[in-house]
PDB file of C-alpha atoms and ligand atoms in Angstrom:
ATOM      1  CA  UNK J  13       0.000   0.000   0.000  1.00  0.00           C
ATOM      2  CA  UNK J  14       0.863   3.328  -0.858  1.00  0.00           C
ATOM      3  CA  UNK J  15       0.291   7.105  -1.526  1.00  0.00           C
ATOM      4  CA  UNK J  16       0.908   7.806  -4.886  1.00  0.00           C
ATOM      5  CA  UNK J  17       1.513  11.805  -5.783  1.00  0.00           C
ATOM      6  CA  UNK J  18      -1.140  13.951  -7.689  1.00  0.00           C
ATOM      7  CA  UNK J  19       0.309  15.701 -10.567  1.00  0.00           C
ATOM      8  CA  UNK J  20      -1.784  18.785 -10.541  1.00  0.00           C
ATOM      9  CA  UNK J  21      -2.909  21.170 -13.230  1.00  0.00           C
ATOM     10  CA  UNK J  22      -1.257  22.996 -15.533  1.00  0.00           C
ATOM     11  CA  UNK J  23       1.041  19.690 -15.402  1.00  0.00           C
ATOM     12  CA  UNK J  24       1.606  18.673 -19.416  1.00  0.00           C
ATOM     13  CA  UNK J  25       1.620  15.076 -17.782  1.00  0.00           C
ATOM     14  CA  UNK J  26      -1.694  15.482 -17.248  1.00  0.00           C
ATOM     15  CA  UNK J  27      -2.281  15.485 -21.121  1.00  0.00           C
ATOM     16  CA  UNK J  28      -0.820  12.233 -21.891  1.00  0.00           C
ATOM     17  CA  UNK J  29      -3.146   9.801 -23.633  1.00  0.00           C
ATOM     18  CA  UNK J  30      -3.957   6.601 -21.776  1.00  0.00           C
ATOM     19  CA  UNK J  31      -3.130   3.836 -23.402  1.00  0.00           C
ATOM     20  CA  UNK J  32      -5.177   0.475 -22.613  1.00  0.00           C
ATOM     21  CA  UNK J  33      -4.506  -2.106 -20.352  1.00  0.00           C
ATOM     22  CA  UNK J  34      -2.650  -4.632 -21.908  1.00  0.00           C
ATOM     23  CA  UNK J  35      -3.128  -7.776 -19.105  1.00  0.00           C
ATOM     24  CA  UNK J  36      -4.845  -7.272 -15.396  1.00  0.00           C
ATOM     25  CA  UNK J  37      -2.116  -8.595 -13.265  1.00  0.00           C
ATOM     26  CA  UNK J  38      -0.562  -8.227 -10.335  1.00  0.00           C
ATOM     27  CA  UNK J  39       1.212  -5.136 -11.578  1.00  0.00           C
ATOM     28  CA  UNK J  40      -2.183  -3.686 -12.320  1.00  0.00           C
ATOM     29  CA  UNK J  41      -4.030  -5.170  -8.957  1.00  0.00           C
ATOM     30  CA  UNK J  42      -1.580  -3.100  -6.959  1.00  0.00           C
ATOM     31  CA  UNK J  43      -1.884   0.250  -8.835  1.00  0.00           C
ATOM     32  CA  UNK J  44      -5.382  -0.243  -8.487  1.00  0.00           C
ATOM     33  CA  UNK J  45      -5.012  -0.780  -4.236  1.00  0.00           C
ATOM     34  CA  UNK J  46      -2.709   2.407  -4.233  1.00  0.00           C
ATOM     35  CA  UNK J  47      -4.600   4.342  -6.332  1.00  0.00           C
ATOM     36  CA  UNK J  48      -7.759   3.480  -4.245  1.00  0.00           C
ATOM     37  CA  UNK J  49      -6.128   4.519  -0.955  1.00  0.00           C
ATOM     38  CA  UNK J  50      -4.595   7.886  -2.597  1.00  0.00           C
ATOM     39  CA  UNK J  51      -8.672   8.593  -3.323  1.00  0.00           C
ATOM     40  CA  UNK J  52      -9.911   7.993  -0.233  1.00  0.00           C
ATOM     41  CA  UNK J  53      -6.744  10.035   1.362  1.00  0.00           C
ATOM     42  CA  UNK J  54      -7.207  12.622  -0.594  1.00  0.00           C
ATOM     43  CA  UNK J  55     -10.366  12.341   0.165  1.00  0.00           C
ATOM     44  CA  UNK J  56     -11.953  12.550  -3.697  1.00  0.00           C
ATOM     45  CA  UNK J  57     -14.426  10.570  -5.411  1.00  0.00           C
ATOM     46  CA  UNK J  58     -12.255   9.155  -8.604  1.00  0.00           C
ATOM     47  CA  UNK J  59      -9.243   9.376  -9.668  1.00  0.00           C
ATOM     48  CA  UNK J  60      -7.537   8.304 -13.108  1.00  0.00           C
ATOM     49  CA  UNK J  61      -4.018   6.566 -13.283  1.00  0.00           C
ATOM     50  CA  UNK J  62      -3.220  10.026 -15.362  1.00  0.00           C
ATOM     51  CA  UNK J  63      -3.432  11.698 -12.524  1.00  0.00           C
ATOM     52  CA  UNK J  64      -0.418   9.772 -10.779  1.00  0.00           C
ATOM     53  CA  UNK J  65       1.531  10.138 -13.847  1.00  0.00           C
ATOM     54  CA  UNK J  66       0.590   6.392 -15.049  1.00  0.00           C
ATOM     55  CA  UNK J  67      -0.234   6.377 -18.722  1.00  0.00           C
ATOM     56  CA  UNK J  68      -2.579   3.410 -18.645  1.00  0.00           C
ATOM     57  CA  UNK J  69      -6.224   3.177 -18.646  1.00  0.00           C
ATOM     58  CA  UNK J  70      -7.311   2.669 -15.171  1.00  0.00           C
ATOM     59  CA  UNK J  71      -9.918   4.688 -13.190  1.00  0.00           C
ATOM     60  CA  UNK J  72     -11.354   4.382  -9.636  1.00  0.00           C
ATOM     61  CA  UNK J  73     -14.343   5.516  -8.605  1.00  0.00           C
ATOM     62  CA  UNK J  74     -16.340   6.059  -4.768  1.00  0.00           C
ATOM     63  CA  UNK J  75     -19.615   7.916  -4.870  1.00  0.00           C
ATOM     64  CA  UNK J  76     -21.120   5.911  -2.117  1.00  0.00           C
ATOM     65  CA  UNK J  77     -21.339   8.216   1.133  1.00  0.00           C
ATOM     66  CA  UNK J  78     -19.982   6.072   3.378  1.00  0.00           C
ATOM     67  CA  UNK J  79     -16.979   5.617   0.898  1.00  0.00           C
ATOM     68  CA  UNK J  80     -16.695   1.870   0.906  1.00  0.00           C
ATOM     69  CA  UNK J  81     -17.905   0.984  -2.318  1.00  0.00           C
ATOM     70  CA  UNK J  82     -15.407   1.019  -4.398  1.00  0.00           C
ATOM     71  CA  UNK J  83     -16.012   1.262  -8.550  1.00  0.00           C
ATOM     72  CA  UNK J  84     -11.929  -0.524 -10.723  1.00  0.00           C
ATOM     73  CA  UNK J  85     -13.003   0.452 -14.374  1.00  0.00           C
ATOM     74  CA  UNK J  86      -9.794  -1.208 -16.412  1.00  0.00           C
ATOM     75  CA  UNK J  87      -9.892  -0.205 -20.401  1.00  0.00           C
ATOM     76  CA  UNK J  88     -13.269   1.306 -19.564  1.00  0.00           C
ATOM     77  CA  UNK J  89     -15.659   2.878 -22.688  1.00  0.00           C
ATOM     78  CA  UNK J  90     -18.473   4.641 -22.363  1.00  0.00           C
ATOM     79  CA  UNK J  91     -21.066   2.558 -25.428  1.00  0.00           C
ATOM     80  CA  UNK J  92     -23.874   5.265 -24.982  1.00  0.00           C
ATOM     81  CA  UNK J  93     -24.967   9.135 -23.943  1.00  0.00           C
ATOM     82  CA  UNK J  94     -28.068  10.132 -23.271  1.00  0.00           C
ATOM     83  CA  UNK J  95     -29.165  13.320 -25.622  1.00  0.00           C
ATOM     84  CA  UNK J  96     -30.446  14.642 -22.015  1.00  0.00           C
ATOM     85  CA  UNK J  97     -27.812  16.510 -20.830  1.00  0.00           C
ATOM     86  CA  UNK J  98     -27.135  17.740 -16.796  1.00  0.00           C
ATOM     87  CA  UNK J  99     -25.322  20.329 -15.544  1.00  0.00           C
ATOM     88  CA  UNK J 100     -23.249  19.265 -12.026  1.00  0.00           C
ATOM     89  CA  UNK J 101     -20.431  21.673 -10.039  1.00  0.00           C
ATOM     90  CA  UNK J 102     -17.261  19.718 -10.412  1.00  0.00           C
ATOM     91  CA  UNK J 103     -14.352  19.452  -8.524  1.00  0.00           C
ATOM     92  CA  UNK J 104     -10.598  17.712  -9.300  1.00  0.00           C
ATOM     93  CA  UNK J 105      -7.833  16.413  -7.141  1.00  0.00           C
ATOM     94  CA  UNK J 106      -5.450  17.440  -9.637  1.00  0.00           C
ATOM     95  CA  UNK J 107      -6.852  21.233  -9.583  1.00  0.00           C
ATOM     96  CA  UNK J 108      -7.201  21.781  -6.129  1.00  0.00           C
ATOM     97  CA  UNK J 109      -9.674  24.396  -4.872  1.00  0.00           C
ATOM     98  CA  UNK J 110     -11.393  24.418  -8.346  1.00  0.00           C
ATOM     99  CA  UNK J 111     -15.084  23.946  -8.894  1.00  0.00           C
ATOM    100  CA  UNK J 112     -17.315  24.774 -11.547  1.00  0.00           C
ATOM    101  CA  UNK J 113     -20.351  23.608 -13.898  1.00  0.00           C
ATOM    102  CA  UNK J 114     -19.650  21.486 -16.613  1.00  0.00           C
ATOM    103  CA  UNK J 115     -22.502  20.067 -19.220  1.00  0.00           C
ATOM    104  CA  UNK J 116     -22.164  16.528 -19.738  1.00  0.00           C
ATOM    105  CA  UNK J 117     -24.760  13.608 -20.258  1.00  0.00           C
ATOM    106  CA  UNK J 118     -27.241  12.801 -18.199  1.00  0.00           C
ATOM    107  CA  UNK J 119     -27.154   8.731 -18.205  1.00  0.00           C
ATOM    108  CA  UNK J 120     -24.351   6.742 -20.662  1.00  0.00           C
ATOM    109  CA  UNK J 121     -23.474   2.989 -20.299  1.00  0.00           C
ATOM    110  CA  UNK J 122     -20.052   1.724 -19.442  1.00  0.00           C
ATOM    111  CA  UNK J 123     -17.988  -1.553 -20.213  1.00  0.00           C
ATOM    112  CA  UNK J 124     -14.847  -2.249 -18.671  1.00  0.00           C
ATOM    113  CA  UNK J 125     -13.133  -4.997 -17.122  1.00  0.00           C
ATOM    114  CA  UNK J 126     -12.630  -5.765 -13.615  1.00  0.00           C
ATOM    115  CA  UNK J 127      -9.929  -6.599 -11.360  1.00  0.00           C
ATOM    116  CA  UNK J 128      -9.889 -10.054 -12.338  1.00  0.00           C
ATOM    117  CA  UNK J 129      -9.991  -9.390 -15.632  1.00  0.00           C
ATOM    118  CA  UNK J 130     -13.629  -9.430 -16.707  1.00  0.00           C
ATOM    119  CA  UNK J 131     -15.823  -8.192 -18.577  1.00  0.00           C
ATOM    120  CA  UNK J 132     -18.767  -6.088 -17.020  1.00  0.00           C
ATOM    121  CA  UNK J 133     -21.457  -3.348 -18.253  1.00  0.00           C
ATOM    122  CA  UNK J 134     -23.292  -0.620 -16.122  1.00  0.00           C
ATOM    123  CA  UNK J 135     -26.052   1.953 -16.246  1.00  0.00           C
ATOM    124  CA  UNK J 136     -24.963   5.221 -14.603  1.00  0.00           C
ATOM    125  CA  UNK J 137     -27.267   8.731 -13.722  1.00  0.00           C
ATOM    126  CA  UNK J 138     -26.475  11.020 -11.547  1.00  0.00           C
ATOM    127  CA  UNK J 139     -22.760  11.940  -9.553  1.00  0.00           C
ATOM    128  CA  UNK J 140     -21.954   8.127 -11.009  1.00  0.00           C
ATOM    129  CA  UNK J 141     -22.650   9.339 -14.230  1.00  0.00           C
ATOM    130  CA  UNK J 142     -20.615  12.714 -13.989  1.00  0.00           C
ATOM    131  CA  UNK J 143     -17.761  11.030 -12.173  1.00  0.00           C
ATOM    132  CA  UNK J 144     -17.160   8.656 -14.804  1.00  0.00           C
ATOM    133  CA  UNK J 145     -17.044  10.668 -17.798  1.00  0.00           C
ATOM    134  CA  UNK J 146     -14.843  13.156 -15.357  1.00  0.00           C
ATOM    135  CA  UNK J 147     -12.388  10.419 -15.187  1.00  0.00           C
ATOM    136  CA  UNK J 148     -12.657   8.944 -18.734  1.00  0.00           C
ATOM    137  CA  UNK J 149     -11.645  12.077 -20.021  1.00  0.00           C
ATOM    138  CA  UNK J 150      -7.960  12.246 -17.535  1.00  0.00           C
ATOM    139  CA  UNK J 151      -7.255   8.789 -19.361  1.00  0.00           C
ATOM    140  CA  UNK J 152      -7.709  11.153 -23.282  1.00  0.00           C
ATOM    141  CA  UNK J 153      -4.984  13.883 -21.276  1.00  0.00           C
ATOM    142  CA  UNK J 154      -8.874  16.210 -20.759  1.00  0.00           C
ATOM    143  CA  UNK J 155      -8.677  18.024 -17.332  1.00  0.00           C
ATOM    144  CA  UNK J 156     -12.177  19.176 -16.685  1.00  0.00           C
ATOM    145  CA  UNK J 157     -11.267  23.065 -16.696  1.00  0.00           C
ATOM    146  CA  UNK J 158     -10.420  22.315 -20.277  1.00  0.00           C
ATOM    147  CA  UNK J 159     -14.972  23.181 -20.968  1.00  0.00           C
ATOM    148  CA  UNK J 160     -14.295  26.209 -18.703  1.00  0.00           C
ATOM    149  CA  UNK J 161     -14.086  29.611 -20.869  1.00  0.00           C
ATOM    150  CA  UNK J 162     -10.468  30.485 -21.820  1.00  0.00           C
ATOM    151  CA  UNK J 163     -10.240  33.680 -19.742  1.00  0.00           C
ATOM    152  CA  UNK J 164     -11.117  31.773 -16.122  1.00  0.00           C
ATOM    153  CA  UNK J 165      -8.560  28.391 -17.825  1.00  0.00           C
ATOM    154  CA  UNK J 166      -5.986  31.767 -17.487  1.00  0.00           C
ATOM    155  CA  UNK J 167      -7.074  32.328 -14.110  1.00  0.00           C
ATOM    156  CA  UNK J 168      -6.988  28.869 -12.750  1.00  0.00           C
ATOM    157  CA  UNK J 169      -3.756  28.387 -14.247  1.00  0.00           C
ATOM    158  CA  UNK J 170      -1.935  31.461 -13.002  1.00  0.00           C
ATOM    159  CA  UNK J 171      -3.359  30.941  -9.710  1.00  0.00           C
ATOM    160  CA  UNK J 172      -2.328  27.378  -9.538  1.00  0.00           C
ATOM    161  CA  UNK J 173       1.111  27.573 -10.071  1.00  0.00           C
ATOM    162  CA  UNK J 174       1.652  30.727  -7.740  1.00  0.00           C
ATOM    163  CA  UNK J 175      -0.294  28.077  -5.544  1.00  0.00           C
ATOM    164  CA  UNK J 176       2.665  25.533  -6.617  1.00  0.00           C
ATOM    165  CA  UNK J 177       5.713  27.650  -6.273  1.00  0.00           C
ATOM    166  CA  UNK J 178       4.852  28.677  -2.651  1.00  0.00           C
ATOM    167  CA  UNK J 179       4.437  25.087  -1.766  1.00  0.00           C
ATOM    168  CA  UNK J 180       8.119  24.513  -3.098  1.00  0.00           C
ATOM    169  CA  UNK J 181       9.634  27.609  -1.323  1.00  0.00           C
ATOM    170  CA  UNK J 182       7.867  26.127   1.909  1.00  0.00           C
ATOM    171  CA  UNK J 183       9.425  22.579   1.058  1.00  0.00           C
ATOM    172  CA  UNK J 184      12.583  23.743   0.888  1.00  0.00           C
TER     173      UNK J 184
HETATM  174 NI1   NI G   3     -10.246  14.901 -12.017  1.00  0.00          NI
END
């Protein structure tokens, strides 16, 4: 078990283009375990292997209150959108402090594989449904702030890495 370091926006890292799983092993099953625990430290409700600089396509995913149910979408794809569309206040471990609305689908169904390897397919609505696509689009090197307007992108950016050079002064 162990942390595993955000890489946090404007990062170019975080634009890397997952690429897909190529065989759920044990290599994989332990990414997954420390990428769960970084969540739940963090505390967030996702996070994508982009986000802690692994280029692979691997997402996990808590919307439950009590956090304990735990969602491992390996070489997940997202097979339908609903043309109902919802707007939901997002948030994102890798731009910390950042939240604003972003338009996506309503409902879409998912496939992906599991932790052992197999296939499964889901129905998601709701924070389930936001959270996913949220996540989907770390693994295609999208950072949600990406559907903000380019003047408040500026904003978030300049105030992020003031944010990030402070943090190094203080480290050092
Ligand atoms: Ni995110």
């Amino acid at each position: 078990m162990a942390l595993l370091p955000i890489l946090e926006y404007p990062d170019p890292r975080l634009h890397t283009v997952a690429k897909p799983v190529q065989e759920v092993d044990d290599r994989i099953r332990q990414l997954v375990t420390d990428m769960a625990e970084t969540m739940y430290d963090a505390p967030g409700v996702g996070l994508a292997a982009t986000q802690v600089n692994v280029h692979e396509r691997v997402v996990v995913i808590d919307v439950s209150e009590e956090a304990n149910d735990l969602l491992v979408l390996i070489n997940p794809e997202i097979t339908w959108y609903s043309d109902e569309h919802q707007v939901f206040e997002e948030g994102c471990l890798s731009v910390p402090g950042v939240y604003d609305k972003v338009e996506r689908a309503a409902e879409i169904k998912v496939r992906a594989l599991n932790v052992d390897g197999e296939p499964f397919e889901f129905h998601a609505d709701g924070l389930l449904a936001v959270c996913v696509q949220h996540e989907l689009d770390h693994l295609l090197g999208k950072v949600f702030v990406e559907y903000l307007s380019p003047l408040k992108r500026d904003r978030i950016r300049t105030r992020l890495r003031k944010q990030q050079r402070e943090a190094q002064k203080q480290a050092v």
